[in-house]
Coordinates of C-alpha atoms and ligand atoms in Angstrom, one line a residue:
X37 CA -1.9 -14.0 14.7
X38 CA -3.5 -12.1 11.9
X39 CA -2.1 -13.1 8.3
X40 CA -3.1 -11.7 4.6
X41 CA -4.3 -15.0 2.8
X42 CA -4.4 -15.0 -0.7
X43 CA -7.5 -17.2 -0.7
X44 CA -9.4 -14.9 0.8
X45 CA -8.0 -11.5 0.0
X46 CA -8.1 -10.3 3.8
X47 CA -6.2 -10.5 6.8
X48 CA -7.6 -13.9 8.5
X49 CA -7.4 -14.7 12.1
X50 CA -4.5 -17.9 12.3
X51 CA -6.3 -21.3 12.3
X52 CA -5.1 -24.6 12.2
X53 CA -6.5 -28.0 11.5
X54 CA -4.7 -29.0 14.9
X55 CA -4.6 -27.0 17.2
X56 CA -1.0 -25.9 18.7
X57 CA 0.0 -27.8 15.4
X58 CA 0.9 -26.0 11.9
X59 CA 1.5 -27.9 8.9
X60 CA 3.5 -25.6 6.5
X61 CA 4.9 -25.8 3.0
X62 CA 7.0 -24.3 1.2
X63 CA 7.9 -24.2 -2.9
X64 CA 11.4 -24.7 -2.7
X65 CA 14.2 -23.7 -5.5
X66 CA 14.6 -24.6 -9.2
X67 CA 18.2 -25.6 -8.6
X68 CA 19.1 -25.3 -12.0
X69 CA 21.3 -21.8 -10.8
X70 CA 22.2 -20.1 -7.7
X71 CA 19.8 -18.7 -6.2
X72 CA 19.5 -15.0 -6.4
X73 CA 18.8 -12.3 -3.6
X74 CA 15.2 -11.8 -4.9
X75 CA 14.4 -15.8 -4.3
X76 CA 16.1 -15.5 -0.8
X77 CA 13.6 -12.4 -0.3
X78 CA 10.9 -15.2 -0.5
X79 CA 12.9 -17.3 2.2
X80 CA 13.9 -15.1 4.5
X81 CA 10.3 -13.9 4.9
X82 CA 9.2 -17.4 5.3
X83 CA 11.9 -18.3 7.8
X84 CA 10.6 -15.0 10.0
X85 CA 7.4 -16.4 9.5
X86 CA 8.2 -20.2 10.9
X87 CA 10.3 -18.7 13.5
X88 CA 7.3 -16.8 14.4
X89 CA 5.2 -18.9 14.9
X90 CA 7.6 -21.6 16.7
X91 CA 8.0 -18.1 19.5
X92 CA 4.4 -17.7 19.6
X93 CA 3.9 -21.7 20.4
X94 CA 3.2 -23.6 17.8
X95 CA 4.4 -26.9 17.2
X96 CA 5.8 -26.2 12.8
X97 CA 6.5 -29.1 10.4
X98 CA 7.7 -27.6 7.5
X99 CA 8.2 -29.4 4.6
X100 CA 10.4 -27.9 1.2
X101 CA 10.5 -29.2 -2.5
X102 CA 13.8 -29.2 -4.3
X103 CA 12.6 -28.8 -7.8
X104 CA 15.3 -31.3 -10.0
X105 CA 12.7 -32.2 -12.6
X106 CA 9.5 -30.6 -15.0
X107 CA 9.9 -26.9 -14.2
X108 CA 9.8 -25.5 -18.1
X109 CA 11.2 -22.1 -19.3
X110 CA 7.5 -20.3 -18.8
X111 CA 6.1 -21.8 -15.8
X112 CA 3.3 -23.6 -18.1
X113 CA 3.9 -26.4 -20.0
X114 CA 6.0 -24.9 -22.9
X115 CA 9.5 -24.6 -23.6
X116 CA 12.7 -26.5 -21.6
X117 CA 13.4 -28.2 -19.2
X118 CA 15.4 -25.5 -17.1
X119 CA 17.5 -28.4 -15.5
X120 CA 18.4 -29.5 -19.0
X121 CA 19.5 -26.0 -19.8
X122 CA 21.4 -25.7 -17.0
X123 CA 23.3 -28.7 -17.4
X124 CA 23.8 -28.0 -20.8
X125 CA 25.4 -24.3 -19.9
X126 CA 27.7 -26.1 -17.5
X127 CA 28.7 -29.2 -19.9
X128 CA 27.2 -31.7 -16.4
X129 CA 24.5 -33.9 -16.1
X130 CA 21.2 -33.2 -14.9
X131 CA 21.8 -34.6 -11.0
X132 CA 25.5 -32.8 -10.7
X133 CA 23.8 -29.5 -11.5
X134 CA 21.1 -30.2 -8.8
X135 CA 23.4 -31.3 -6.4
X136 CA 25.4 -28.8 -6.6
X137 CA 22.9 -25.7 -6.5
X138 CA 21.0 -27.5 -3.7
X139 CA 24.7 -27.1 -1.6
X140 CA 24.7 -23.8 -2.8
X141 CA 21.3 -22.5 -2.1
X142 CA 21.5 -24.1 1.7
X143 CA 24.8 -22.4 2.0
X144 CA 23.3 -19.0 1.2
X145 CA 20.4 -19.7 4.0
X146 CA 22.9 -20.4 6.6
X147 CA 24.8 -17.5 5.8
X148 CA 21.2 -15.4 6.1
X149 CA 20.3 -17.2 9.3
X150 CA 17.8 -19.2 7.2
X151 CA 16.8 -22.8 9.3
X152 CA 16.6 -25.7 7.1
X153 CA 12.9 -27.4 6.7
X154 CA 12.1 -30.0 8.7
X155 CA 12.0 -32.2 5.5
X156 CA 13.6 -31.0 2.5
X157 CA 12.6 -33.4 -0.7
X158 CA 13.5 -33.4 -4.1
X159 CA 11.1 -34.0 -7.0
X160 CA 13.0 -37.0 -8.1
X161 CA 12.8 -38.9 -5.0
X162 CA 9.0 -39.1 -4.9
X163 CA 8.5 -40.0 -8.6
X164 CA 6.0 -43.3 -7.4
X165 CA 4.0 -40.5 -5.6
X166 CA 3.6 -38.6 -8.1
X167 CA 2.3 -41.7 -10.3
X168 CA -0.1 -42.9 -7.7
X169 CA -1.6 -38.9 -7.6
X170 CA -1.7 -39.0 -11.5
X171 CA -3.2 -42.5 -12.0
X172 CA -6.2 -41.3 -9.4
X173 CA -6.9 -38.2 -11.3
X174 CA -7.1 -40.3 -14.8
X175 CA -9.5 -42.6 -12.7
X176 CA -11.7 -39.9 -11.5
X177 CA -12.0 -38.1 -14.4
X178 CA -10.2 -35.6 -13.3
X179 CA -7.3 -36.2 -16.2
X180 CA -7.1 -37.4 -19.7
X181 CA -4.4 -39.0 -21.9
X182 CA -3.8 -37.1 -24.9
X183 CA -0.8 -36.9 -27.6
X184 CA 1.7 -38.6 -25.0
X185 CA 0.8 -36.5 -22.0
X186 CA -1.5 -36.8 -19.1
X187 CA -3.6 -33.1 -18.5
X188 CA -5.5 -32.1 -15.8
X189 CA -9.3 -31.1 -17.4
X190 CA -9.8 -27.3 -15.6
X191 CA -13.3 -27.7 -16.8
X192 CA -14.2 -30.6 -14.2
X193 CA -13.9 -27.7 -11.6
X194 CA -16.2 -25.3 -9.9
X195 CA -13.9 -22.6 -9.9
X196 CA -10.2 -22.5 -11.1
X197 CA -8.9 -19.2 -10.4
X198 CA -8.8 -19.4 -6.8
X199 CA -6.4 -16.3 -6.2
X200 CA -8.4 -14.2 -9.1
X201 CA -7.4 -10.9 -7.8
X202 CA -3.9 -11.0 -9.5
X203 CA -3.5 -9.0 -12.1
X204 CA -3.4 -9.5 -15.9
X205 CA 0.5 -9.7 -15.9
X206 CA 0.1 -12.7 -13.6
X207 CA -2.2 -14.3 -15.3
X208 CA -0.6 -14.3 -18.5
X209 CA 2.6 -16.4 -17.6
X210 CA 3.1 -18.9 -19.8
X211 CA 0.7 -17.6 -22.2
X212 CA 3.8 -16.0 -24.3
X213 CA 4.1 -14.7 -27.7
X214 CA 5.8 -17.2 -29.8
X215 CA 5.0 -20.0 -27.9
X216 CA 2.8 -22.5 -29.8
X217 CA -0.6 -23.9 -28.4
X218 CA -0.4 -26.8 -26.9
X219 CA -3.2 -28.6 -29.7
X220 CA -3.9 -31.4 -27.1
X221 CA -5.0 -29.5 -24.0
X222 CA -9.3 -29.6 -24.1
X223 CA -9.1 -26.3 -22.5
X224 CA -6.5 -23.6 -22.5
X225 CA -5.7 -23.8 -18.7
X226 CA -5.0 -27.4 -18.4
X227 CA -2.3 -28.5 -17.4
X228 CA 0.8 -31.7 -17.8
X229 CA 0.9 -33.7 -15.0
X230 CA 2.8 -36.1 -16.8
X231 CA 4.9 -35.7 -20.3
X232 CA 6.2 -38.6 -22.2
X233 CA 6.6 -36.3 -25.3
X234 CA 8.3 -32.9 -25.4
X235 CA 8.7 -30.3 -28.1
X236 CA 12.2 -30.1 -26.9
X237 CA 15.4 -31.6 -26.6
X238 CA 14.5 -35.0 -24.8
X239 CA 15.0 -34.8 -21.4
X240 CA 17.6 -37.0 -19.3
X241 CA 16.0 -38.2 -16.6
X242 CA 12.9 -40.9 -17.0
X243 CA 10.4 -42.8 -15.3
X244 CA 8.6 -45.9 -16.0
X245 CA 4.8 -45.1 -15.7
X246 CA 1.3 -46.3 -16.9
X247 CA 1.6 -43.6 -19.8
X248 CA 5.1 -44.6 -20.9
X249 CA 8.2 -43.3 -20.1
X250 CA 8.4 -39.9 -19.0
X251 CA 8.9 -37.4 -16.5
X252 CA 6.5 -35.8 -13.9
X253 CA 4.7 -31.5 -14.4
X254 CA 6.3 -29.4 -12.1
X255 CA 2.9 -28.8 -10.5
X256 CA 2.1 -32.0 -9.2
X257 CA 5.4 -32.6 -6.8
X258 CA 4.9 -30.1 -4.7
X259 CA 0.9 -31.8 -4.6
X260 CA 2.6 -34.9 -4.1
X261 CA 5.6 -33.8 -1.7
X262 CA 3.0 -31.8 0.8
X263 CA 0.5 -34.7 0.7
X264 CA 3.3 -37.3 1.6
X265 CA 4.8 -35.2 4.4
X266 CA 2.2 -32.7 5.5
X267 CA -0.5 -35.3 5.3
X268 CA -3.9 -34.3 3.8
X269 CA -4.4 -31.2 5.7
X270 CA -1.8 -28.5 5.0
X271 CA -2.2 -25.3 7.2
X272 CA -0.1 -22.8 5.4
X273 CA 1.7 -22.7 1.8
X274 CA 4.2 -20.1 1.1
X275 CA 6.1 -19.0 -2.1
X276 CA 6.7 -15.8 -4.1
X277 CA 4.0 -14.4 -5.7
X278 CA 4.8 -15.5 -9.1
X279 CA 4.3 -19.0 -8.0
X280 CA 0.6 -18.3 -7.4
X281 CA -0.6 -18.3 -10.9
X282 CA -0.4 -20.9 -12.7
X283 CA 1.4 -23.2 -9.9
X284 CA -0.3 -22.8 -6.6
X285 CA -3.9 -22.7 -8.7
X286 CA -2.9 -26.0 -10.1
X287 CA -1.4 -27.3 -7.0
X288 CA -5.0 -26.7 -5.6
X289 CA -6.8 -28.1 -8.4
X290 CA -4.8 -31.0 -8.5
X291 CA -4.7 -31.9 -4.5
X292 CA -8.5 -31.0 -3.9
X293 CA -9.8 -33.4 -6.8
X294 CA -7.4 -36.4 -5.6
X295 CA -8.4 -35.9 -1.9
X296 CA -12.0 -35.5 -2.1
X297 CA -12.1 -32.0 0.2
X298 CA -10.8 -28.5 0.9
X299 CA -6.7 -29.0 1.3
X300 CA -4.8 -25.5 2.5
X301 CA -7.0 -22.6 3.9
X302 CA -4.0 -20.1 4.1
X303 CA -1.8 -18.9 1.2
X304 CA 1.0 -16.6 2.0
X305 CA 2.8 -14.8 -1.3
X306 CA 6.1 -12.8 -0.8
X307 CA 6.2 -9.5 -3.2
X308 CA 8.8 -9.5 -5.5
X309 CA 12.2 -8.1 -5.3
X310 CA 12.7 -5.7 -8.2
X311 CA 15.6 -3.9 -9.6
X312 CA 15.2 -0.6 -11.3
X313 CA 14.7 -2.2 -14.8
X314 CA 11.8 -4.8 -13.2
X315 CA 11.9 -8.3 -11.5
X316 CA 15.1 -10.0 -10.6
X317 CA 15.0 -13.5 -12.5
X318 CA 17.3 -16.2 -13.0
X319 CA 16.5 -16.6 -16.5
X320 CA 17.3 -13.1 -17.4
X321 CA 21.2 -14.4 -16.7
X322 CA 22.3 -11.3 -14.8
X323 CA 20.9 -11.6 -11.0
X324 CA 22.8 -11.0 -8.0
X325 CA 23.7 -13.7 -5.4
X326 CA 25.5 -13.7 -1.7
X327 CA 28.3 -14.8 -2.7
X328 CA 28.3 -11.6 -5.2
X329 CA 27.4 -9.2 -2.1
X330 CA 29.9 -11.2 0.0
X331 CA 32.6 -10.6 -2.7
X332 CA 31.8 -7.3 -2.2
X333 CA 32.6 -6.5 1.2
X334 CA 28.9 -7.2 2.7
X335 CA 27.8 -9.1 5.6
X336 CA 24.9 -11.5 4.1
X337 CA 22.8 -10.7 6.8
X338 CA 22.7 -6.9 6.4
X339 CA 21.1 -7.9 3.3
X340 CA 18.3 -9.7 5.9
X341 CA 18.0 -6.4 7.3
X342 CA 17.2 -4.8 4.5
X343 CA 14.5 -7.2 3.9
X344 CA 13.0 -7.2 7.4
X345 CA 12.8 -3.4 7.4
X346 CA 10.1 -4.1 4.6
X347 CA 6.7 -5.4 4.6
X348 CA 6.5 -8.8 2.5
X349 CA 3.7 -7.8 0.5
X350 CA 5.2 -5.3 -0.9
X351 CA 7.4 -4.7 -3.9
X352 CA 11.2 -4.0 -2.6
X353 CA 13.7 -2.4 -5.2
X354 CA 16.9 -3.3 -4.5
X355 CA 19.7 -0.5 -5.1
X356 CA 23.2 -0.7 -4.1
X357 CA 22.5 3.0 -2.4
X358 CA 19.4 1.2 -0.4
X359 CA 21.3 -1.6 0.9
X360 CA 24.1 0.8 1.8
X361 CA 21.9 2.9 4.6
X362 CA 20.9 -0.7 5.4
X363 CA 24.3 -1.5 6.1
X364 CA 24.6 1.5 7.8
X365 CA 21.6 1.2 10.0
X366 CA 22.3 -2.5 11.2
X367 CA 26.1 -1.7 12.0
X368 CA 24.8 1.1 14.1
X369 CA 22.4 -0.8 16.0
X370 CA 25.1 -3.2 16.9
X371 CA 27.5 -1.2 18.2
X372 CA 24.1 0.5 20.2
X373 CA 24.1 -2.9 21.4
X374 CA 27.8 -3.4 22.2
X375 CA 27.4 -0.9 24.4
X376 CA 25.2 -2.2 26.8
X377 CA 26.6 -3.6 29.9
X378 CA 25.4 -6.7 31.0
X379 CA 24.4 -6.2 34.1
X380 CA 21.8 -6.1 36.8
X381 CA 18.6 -8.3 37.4
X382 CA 15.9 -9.1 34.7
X383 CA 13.1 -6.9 35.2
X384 CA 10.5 -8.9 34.8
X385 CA 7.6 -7.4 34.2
X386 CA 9.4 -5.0 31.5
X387 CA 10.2 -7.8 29.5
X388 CA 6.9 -9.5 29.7
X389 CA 5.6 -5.9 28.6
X390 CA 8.2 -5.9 26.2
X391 CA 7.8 -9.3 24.5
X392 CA 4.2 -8.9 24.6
X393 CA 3.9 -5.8 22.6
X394 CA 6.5 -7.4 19.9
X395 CA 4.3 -10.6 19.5
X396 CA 1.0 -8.1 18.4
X397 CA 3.1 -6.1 16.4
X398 CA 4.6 -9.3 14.6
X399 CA 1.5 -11.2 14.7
X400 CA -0.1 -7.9 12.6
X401 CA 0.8 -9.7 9.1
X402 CA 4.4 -9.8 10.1
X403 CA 5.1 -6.4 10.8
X404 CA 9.0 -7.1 10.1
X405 CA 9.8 -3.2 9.7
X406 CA 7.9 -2.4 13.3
X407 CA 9.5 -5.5 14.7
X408 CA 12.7 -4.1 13.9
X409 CA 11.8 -0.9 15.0
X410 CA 11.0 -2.6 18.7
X411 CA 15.1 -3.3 19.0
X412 CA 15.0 0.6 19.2
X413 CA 12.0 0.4 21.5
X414 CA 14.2 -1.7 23.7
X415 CA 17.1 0.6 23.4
X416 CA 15.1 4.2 24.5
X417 CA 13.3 1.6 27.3
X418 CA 13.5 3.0 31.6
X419 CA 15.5 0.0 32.3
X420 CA 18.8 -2.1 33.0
X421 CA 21.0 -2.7 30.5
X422 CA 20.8 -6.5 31.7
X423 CA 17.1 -6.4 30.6
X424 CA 17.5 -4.9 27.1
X425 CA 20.2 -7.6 26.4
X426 CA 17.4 -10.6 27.3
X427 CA 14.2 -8.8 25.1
X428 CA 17.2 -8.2 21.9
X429 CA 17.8 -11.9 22.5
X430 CA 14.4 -13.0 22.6
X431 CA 13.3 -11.0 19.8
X432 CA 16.3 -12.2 17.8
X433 CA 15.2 -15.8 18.1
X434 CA 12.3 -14.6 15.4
X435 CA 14.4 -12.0 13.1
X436 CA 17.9 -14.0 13.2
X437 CA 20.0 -10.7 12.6
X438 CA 22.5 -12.4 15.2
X439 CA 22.5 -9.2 17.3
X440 CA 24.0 -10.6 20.5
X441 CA 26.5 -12.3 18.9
X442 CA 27.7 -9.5 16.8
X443 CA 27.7 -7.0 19.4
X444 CA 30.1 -9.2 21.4
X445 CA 32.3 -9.3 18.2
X446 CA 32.4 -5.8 18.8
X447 CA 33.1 -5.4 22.3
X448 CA 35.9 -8.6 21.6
X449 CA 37.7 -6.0 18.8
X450 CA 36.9 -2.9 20.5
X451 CA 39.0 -4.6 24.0
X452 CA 41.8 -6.0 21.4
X453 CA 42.1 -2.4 20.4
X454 CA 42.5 -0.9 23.2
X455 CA 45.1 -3.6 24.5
X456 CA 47.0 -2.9 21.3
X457 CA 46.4 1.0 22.0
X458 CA 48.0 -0.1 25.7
X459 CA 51.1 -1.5 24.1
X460 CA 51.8 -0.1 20.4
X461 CA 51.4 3.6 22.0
X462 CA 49.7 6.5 20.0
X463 CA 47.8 4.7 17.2
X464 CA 44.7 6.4 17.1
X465 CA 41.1 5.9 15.3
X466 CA 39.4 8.8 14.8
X467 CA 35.7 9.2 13.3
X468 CA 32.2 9.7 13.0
X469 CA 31.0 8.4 16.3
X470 CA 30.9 4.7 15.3
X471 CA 32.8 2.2 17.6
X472 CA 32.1 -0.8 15.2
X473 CA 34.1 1.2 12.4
X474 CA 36.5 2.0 14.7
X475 CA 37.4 -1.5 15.7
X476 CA 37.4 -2.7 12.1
X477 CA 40.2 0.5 10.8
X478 CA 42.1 -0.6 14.6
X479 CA 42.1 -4.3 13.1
X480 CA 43.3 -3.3 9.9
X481 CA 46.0 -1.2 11.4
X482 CA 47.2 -4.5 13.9
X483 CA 47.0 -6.3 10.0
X484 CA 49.1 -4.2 8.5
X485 CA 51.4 -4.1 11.5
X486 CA 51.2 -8.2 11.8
X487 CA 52.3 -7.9 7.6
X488 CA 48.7 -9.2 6.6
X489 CA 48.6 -7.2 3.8
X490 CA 45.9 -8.9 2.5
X491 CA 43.7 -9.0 5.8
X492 CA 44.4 -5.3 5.9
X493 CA 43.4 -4.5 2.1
X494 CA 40.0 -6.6 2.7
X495 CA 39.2 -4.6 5.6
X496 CA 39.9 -1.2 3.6
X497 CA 37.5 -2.9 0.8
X498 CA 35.1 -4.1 2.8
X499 CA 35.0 -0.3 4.6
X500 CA 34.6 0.8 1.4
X501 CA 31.5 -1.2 0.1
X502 CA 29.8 0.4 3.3
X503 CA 30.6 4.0 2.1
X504 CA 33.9 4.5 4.3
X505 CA 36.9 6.0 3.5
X506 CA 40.0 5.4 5.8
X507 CA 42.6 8.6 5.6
X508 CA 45.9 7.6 6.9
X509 CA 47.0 9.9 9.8
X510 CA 50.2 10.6 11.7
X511 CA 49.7 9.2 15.1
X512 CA 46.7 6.2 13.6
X513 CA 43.7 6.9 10.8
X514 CA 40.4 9.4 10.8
X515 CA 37.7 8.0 8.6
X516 CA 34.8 9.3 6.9
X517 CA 31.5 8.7 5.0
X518 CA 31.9 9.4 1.3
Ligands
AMP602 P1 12.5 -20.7 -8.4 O1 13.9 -21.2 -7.9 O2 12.5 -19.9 -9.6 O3 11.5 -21.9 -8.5 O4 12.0 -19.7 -7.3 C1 12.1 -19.9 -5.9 C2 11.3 -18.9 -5.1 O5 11.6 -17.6 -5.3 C3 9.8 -19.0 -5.5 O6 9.0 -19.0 -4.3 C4 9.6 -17.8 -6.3 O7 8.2 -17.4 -6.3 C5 10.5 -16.8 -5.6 N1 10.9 -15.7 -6.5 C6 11.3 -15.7 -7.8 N2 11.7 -14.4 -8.2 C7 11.6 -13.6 -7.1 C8 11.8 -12.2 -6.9 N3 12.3 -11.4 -7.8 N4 11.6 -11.7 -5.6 C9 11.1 -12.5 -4.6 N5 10.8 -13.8 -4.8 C10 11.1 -14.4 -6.0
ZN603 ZN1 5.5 -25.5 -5.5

């Protein structure tokens, strides 16, 4: 596999420290809100990515941080605690508002097909960790004590900026008008691994530690969480490319000088998802979540495919227009797939042909959009139906769009239709060629007929988030594309 690594600034061949074997991390959420559709842009290209490698052989330990403690407004060391002000918003301590946007961010991954980490760890749980890292750098000489806190000294190292091709904009987070200067740092890139004194409203939660009592950075737990369950050699970290500067530099700087040698070769950033007034954030208040596209008549994991038809390095805008033709797309390509008959013999040697062209294709920086674009492939191929079912399967184990099992939804609805067709009489569907929109206006005409009102208004809503109007005929219902 060929993979754009940060480090570098090229496409690098795949290595690993053990071979067959990939140690992988992942910056997990601030779960001080839900998350929003841009963060699950990060994890749904980093759950393609896992999944990809798993298909291609590797043996994957991937290990997540929750982030319950440290993470400040800017992602330096100044301004709140964003637990703190999310506790505060919701009148609940710090650990019921992580415990209950941990539940909610896993429930958005299932509903995007996202697998759970091997090991998921929050910050709080690994606090002595953290200490041991700390008390090691301050040993070294690698961190000094100064007005209550514990910094990491930048100047003890040969070269900080390890991703120094990001722009300006990246490099100033943090670095905000407004925001004071921290008088005790020795240089004005180092950074709090541990605070006993904050600016700001005093924070809740508190650890006994050789500095006083305090909390941990939000740098140095996902140092300490990778070292504890990746070991000392970490093949691959992943996280949105806002994480890279200032927390994956001080990750780095902080994990290199306490180990003594090189730690992660290969750095994989997700581009952002972007509206069309700029980056989606949680702390601009407004973001959109699954459970908000959900409420609006959309499957969560059209939204996947929307993200898969993309390429992870580059900037998505999200637009309600956008994810419509997505919408549109995926329900298409299902009921292409409902129609296939499952039946005859495996050709063999198409599939191998097949399966081998998808695993270049994917292994080409994860070439999502052309790995999508091999279900069509599959689709225009010279063979059996039976065959095109077992390479949509097998490339579905990497892209988790559930394929197979939505087509048989189809096929399920489109046979309950016609059984009802067989006994109700006339009711008709007519429409613009699409058997999956059929099915759903035939199941909202058995609601309506059953007296599920309710069931039958969702269906109409839900039609009509994806563009479709349903016009109410004699003998059944037409529909169109508004
Ligand atoms: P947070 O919960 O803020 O710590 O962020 C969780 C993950 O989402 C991190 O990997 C971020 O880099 C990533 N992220 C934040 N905003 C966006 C965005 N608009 N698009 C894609 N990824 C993002
Ligand atoms: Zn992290």
């Amino acid at each position: 596999m060929y993979l754009y690594n940060s480090a570098t600034h090229k496409k690098d061949e795949f290595k690993t420290h053990t071979p067959g074997h990939v140690e992988m991390y992942t910056c997990g959420p601030t779960v001080y809100h839900f998350a929003h559709i841009g963060n699950l842009r990060s994890y749904i290209m980093e759950d393609v990515l896992e999944k990809y490698l798993r298909y291609a052989g590797y043996d994957v330990n991937r290990v997540m941080n929750i982030t319950d403690v440290g993470h400040l407004t800017s992602d330096a060391d100044e301004g709140e605690d964003k637990m703190l002000k999310g506790a505060r918003r919701e009148h609940k301590s710090v650990m019921e508002i992580a415990q209950f946007y941990t539940d909610a961010f896993f429930e958005d991954c299932r509903k995007l097909n996202i697998k759970r980490p091997d090991v998921v760890q929050p910050a709080t749980g690994l606090i002595d960790d953290f200490i041991k890292i700390v008390k090691k750098l301050e040993d070294t000489g690698y961190a000094y004590f100064a007005g209550g806190n514990v910094y990491f000294d930048t100047s003890k190292l040969s070269h900080y900026y390890v991703f120094n091709d990001h722009d300006e904009e990246d490099l100033a987070v943090g670095v905000r008008e407004g925001v004071e200067e921290d008088t005790n740092k020795r240089n004005k890139n180092d950074f709090v691994l541990w605070f006993t004194k904050s600016k700001f409203e005093d924070q809740a939660l508190k650890w006994d530690s050789p500095w006083g009592v305090g909390y941990p950075g939000w740098h140095i737990e996902c140092s300490g969480i990778s070292l504890k369950y990746n070991g000392e050699y970490l093949d691959l970290h992943c996280g949105g490319v806002d994480n890279a500067f200032p927390h994956h530099t001080n990750e780095i700087a902080q994990s290199e000088s306490y180990l003594g040698h090189p730690w992660c070769p290969q750095w994989f950033h997700v581009a952002h998802l972007n509206t069309n007034d700029g980056k989606m954030s949680k702390s601009k208040g407004e973001f959109l979540t699954v459970s908000l596209l959900e409420e609006k008549g959309y499957d969560p994991l059209a939204y996947r495919w929307f993200c898969l038809q993309s390429h992870y390095r580059k900037a998505l805008v999200f637009t309600w227009e956008n994810l419509d033709n997505a919408v549109a797309a995926y329900n298409k390509l299902i009921a292409r797939i409902a129609a296939l008959k499952p039946e005859g013999e495996v050709e063999q040697a198409v599939f191998d042909e097949y399966k081998a062209k998808f695993i270049q294709t994917m292994g080409n920086d994860l070439n999502t959009s052309m790995g999508v674009t091999a279900i069509f492939d599959v689709l225009k191929a010279k063979t059996n139906d039976a065959t095109k079912l077992a390479l949509i399967g097998d490339f579905d184990q990497v892209l988790s769009l559930s394929l197979l099992e939505k087509a048989a939804k189809v096929r399920e609805e489109q046979a309950k239709a016609k059984t009802a067709q067989a006994a109700g009489g006339e009711y008709t569907v007519t429409g613009e060629g699409d058997p999956a929109i059929d099915a759903l206006v035939m199941q909202r005409y058995e609601a309506k007929k059953a007296k599920n009102f309710a069931e039958a208004d969702r269906i109409r809503d839900e039609l009509k988030a994806q563009g479709i109007e349903i016009i109410d005929t004699k003998g059944g219902a037409s529909w169109k594309r508004m």
